[in-house]
XYZ file of N, CA and C in Angstrom:
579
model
N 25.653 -15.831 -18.313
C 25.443 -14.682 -17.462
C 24.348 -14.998 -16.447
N 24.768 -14.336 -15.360
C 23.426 -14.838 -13.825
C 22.639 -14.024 -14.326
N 21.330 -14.572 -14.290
C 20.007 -13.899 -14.216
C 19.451 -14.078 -12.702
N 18.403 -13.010 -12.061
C 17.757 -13.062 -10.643
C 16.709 -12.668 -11.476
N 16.080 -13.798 -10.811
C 14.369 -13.654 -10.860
C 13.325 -13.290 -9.896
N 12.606 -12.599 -10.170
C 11.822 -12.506 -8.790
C 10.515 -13.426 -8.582
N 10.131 -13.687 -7.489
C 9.140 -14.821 -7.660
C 8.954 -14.067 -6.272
N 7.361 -14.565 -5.309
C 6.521 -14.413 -4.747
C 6.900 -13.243 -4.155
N 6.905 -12.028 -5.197
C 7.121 -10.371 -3.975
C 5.251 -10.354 -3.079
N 6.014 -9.215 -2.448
C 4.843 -8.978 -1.457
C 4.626 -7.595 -2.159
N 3.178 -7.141 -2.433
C 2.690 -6.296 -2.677
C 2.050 -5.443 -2.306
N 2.146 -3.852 -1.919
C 1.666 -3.340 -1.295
C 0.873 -1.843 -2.528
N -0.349 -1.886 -2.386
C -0.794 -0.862 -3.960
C -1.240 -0.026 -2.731
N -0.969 1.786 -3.490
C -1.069 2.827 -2.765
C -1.619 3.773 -4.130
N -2.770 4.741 -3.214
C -3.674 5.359 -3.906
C -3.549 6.723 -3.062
N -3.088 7.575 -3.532
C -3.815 8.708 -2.503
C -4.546 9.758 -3.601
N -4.883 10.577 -2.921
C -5.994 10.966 -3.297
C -7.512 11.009 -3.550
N -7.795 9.953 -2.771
C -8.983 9.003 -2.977
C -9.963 9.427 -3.555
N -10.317 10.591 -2.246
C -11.066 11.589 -2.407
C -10.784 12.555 -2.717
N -11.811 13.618 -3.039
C -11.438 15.107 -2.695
C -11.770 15.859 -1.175
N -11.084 16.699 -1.327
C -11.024 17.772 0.399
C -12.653 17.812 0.801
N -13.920 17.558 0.337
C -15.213 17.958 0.461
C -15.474 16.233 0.864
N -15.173 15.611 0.455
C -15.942 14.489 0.243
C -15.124 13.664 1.418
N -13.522 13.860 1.671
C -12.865 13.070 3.040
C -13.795 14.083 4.110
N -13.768 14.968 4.309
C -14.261 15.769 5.448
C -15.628 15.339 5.846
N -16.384 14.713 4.763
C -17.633 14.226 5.589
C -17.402 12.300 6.239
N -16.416 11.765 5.182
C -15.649 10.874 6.286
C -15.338 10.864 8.029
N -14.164 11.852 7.629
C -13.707 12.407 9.341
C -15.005 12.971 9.876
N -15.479 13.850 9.400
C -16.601 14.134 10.864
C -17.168 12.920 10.987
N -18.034 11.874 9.749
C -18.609 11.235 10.562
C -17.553 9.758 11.384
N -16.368 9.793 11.053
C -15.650 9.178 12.210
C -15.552 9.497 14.108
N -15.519 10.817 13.687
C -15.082 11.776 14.693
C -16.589 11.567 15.585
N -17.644 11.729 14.797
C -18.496 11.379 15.409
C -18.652 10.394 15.990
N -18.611 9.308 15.469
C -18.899 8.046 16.368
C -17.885 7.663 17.289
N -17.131 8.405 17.232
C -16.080 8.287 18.237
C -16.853 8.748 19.753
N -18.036 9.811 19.633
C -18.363 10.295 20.659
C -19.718 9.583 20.705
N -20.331 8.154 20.493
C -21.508 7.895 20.185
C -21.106 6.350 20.007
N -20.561 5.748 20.201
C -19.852 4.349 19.868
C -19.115 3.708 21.062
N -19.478 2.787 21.373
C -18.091 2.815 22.612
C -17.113 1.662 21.578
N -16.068 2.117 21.986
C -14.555 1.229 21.860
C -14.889 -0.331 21.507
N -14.081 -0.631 20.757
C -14.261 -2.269 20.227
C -12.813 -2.575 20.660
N -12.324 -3.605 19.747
C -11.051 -4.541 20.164
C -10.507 -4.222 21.223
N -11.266 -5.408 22.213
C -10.885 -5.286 23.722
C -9.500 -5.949 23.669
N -9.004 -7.059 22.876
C -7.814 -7.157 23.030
C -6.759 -6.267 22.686
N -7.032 -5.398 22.164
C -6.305 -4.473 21.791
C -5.284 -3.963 22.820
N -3.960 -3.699 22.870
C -3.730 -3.107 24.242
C -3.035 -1.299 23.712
N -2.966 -0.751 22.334
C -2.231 0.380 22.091
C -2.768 1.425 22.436
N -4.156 1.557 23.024
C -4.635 2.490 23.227
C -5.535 3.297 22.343
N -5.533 2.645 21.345
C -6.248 3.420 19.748
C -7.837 3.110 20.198
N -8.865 4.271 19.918
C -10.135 3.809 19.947
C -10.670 3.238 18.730
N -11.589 2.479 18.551
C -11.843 1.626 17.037
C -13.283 1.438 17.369
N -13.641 1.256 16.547
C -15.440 0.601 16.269
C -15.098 -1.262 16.073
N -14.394 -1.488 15.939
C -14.030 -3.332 15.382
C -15.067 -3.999 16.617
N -15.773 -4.570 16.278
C -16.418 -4.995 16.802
C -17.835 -4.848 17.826
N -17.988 -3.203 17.948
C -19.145 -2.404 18.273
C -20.031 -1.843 17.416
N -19.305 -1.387 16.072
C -20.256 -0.801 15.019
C -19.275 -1.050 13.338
N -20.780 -1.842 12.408
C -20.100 -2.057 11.396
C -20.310 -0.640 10.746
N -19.384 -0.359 9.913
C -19.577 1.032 9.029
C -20.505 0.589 7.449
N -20.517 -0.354 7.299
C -21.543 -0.976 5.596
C -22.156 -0.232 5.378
N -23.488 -0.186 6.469
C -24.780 0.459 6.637
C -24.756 2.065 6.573
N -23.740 2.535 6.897
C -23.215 3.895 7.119
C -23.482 4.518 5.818
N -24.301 5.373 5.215
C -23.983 6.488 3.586
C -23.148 7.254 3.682
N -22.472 7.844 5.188
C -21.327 8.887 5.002
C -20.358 8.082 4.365
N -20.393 6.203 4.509
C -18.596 6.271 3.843
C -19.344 5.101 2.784
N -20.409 5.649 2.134
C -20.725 4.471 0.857
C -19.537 5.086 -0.199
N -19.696 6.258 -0.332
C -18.097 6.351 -1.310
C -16.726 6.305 -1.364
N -16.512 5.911 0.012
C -15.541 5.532 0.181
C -15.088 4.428 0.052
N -16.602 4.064 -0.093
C -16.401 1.676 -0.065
C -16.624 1.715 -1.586
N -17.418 2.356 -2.201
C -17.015 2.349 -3.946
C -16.281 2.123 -4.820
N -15.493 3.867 -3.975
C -14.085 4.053 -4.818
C -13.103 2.938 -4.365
N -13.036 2.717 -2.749
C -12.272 1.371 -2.658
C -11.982 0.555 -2.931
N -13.682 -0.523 -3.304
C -13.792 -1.358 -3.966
C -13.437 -1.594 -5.588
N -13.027 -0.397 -6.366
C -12.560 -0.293 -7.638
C -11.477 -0.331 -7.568
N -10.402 -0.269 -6.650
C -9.132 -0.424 -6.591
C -8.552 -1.664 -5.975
N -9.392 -2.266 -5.048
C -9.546 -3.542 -4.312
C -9.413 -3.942 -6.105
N -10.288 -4.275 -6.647
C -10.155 -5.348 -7.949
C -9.631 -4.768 -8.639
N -8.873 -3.821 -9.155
C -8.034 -3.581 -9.922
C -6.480 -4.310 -9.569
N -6.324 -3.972 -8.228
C -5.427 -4.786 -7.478
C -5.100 -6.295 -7.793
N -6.647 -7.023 -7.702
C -6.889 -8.426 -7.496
C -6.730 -9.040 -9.053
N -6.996 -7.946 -10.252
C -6.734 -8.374 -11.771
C -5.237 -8.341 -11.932
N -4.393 -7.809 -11.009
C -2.591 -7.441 -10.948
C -2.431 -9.087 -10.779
N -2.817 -10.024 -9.630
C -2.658 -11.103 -9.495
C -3.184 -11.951 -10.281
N -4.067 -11.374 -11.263
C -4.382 -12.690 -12.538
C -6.278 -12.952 -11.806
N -6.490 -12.389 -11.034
C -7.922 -12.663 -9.937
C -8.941 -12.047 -10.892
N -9.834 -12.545 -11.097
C -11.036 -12.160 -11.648
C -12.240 -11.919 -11.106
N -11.963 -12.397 -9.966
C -12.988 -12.868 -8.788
C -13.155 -11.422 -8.299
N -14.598 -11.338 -7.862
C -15.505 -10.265 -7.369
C -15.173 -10.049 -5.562
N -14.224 -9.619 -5.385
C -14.465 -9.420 -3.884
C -15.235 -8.197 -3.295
N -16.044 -8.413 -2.170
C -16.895 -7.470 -1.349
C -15.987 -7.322 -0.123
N -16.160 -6.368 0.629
C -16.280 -5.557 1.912
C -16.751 -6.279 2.580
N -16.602 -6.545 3.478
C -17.191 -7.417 4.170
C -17.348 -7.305 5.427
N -16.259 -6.401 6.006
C -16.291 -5.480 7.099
C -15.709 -4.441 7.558
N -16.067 -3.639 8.345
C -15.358 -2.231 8.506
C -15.055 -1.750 9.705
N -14.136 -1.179 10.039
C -14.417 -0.391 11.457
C -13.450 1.422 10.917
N -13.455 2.180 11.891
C -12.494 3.250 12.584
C -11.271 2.978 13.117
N -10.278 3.721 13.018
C -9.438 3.663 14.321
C -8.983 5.147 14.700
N -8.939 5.804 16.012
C -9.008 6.913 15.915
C -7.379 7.215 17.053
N -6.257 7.662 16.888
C -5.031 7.528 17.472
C -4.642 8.936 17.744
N -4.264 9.241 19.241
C -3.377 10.395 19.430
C -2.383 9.995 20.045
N -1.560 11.136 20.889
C -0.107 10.490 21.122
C 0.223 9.225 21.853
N 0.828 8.423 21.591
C 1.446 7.383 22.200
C 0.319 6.374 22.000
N -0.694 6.509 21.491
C -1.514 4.942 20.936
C -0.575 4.298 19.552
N -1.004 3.087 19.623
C -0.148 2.392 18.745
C -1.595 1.106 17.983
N -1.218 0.070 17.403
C -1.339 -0.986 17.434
C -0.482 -2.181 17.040
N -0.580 -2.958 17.878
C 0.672 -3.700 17.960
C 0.402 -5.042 16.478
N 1.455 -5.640 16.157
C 1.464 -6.570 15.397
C 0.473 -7.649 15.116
N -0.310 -7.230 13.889
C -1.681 -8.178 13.635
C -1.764 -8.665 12.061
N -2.557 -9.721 11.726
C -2.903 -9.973 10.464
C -4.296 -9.778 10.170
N -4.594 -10.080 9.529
C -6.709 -10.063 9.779
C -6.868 -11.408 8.828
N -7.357 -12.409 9.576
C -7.164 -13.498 9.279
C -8.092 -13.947 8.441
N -8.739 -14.760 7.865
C -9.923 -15.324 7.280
C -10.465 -14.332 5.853
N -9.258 -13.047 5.412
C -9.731 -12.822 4.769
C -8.701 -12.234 3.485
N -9.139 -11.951 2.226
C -8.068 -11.700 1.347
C -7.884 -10.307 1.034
N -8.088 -9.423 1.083
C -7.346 -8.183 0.720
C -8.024 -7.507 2.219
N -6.933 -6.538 2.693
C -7.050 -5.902 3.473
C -6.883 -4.328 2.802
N -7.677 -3.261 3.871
C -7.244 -1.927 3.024
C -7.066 -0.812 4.574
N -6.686 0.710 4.485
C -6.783 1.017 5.066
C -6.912 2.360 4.290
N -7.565 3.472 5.066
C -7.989 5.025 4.126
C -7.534 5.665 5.363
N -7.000 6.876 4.873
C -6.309 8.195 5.941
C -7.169 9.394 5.601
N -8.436 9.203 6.543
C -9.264 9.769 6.611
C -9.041 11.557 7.499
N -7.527 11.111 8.472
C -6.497 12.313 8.701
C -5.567 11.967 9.473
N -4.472 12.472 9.240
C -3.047 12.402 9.492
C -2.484 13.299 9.731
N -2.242 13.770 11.064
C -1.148 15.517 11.075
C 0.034 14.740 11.554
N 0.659 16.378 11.645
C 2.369 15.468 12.342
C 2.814 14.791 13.058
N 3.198 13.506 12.732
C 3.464 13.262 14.317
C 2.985 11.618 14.148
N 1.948 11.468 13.427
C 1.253 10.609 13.545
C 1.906 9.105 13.270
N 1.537 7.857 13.481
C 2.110 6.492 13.582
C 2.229 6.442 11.981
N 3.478 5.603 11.861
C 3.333 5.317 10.569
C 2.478 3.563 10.846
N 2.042 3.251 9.430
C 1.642 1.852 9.428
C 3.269 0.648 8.874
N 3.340 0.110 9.794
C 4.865 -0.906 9.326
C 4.331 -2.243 8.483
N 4.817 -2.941 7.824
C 4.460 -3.954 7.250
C 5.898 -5.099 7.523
N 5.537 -6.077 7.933
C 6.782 -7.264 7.617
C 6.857 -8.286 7.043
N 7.943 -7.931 6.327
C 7.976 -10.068 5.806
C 7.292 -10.983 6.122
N 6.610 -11.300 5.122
C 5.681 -12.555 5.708
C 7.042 -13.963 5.863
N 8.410 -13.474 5.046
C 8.783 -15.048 5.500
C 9.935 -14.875 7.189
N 9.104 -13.429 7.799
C 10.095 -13.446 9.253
C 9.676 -14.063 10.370
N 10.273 -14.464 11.220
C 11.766 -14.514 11.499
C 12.866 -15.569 10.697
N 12.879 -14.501 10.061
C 14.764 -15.378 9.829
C 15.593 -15.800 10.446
N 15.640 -16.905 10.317
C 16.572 -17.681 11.420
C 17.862 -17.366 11.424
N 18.435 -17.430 9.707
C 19.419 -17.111 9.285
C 19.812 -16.023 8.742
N 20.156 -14.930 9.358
C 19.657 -13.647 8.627
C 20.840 -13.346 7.951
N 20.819 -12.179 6.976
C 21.810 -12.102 5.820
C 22.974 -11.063 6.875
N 24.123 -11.403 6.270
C 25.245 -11.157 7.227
C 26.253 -9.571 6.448
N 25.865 -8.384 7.333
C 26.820 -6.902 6.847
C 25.658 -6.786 5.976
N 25.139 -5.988 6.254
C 24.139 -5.625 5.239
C 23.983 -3.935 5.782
N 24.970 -3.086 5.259
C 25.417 -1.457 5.342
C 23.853 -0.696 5.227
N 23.442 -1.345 3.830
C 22.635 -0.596 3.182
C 21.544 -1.617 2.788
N 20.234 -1.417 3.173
C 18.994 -2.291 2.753
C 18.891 -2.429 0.782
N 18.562 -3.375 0.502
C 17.896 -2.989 -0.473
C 16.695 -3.761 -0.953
N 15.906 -3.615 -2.016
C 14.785 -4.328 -2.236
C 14.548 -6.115 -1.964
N 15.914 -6.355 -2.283
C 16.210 -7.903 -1.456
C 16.038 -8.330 0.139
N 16.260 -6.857 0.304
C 17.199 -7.454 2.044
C 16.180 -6.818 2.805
N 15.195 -5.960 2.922
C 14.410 -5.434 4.072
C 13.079 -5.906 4.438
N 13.141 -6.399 5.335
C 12.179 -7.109 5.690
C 11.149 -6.595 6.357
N 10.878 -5.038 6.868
C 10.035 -3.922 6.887
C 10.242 -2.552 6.342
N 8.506 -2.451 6.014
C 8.601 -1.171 5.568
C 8.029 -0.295 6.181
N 7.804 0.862 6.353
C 6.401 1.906 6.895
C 6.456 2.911 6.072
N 5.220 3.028 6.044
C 4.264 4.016 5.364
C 4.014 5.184 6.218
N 4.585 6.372 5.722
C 3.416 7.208 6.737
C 2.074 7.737 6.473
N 1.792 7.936 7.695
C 0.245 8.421 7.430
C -0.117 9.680 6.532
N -0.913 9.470 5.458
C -1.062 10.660 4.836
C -2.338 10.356 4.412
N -3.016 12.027 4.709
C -4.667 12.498 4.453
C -5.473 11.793 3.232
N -5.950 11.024 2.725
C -6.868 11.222 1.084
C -5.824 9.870 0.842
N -5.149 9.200 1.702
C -3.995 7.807 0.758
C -4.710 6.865 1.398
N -4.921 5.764 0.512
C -5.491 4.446 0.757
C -4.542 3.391 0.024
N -4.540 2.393 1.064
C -3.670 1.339 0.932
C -4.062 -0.204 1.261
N -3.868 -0.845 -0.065
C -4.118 -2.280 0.106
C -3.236 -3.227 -0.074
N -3.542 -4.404 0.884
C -2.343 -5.431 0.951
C -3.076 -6.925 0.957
N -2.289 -8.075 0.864
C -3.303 -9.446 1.361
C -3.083 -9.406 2.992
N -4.209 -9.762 3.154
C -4.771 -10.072 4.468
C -3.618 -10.602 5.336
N -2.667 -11.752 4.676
C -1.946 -12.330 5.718
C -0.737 -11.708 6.285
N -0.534 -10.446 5.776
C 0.542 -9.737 5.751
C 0.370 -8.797 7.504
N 1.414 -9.105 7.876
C 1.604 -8.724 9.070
C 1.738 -7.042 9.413
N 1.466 -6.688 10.529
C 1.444 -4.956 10.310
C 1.060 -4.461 11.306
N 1.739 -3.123 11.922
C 1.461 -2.258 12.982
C 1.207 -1.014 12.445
N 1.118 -0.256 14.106
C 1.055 1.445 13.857
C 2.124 1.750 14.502
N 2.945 2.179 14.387
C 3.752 3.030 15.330
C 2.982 3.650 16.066
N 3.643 4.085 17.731
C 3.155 5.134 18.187
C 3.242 6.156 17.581
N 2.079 7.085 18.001
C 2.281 8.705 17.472
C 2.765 9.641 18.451
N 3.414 10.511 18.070
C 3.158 11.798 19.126
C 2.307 13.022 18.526
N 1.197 12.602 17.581
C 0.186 13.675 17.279
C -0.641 14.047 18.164
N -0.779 14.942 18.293
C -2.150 15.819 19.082
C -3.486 15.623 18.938
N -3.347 16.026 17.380
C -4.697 16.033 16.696
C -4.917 14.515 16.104
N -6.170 13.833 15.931
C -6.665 12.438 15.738
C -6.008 12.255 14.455
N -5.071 11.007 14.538
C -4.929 9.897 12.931
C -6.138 9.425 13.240
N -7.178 9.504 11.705
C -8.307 8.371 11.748
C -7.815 7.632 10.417
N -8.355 6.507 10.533
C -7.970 5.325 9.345
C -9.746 4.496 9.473
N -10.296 4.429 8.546
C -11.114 3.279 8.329
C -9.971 2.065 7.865
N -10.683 1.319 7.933
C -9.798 -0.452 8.182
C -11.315 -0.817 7.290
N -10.759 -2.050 6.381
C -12.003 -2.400 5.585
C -11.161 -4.444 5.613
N -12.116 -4.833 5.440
C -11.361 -6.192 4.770
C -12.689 -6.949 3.689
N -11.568 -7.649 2.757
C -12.521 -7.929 1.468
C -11.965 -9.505 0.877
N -13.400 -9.948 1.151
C -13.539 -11.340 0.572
C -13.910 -11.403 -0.503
């Protein structure tokens, strides 16, 4: 009888709830804040999203020390899934703050091993985050394929939702969709060595 085995899946661990309603809200304001007190980072950037990446680290910040806590307990809970024992830190942080039609286009975050992201807020409308196959482009791609399934799809997206935090490895490729929200998607972005 055929047996299928699975060997090198891609993993994506999802938490929501992180926080509670008292404790994200002093998140978002103080995002919201530095949004008005910060100027804009990733100049290469072209989606239009405002970010701190590279103007202001968030570490130093106490509004989001519990957010890098609770993170960091799920960061290595994650990293014991892979057999990892190893202590990873935070190592850096920014914002990203998105209304309609900002995006960010296709990136990895290189040099480092777990990536995370927190939905600090999300109304309707807002970008989802996409993830792709790390083994794409397929040269040879699979032929009539009606219906995706856990074999065959080579992206996924997530949508944005309030209090959900999500971690992946670093090399894993990934956008935002545009939004057509009104009101700000904010996401802290963390990466951990």
């Amino acid at each position: 009888m055929a047996n299928v085995e699975m060997w090198f899946p891609v993993c994506i661990y999802k938490q929501e709830d992180l926080l509670s309603v008292e404790e994200n809200q002093i998140v978002k304001d103080a995002c919201l804040e530095l949004q008005t007190t910060v100027p804009a980072g990733g100049e290469d950037w072209v989606g239009g999203t405002y970010n701190t990446h590279g103007t202001s680290d968030l570490l130093s910040d106490p509004r989001f020390g519990l957010l890098f806590e609770r993170t960091a307990e799920h960061v290595h809970k994650f990293a014991e899934m892979f057999g990892s024992k190893g202590i990873y830190k935070n190592d850096y942080s920014w914002i990203n703050v998105a209304t309609t039609g900002n995006y960010q286009e296709f990136h990895t975050h290189n040099n480092n091993v777990f990536s995370v992201v927190y939905y600090a807020a999300a109304t309707e409308g807002s970008g989802n985050i996409v993830f792709e196959d790390p083994k794409e482009p397929d040269m040879c791609g699979l032929k009539n394929v009606p219906a995706k399934t856990p074999l065959s799809f080579t992206r996924i997206g997530y949508p944005a939702t309030e209090g959900m935090l999500l971690i992946f490895r670093s090399y894993l490729r990934h956008l935002v969709e545009p939004g057509t929200n009104t009101e700000p998607r904010i996401s802290v972005a963390m990466n951990f060595n």
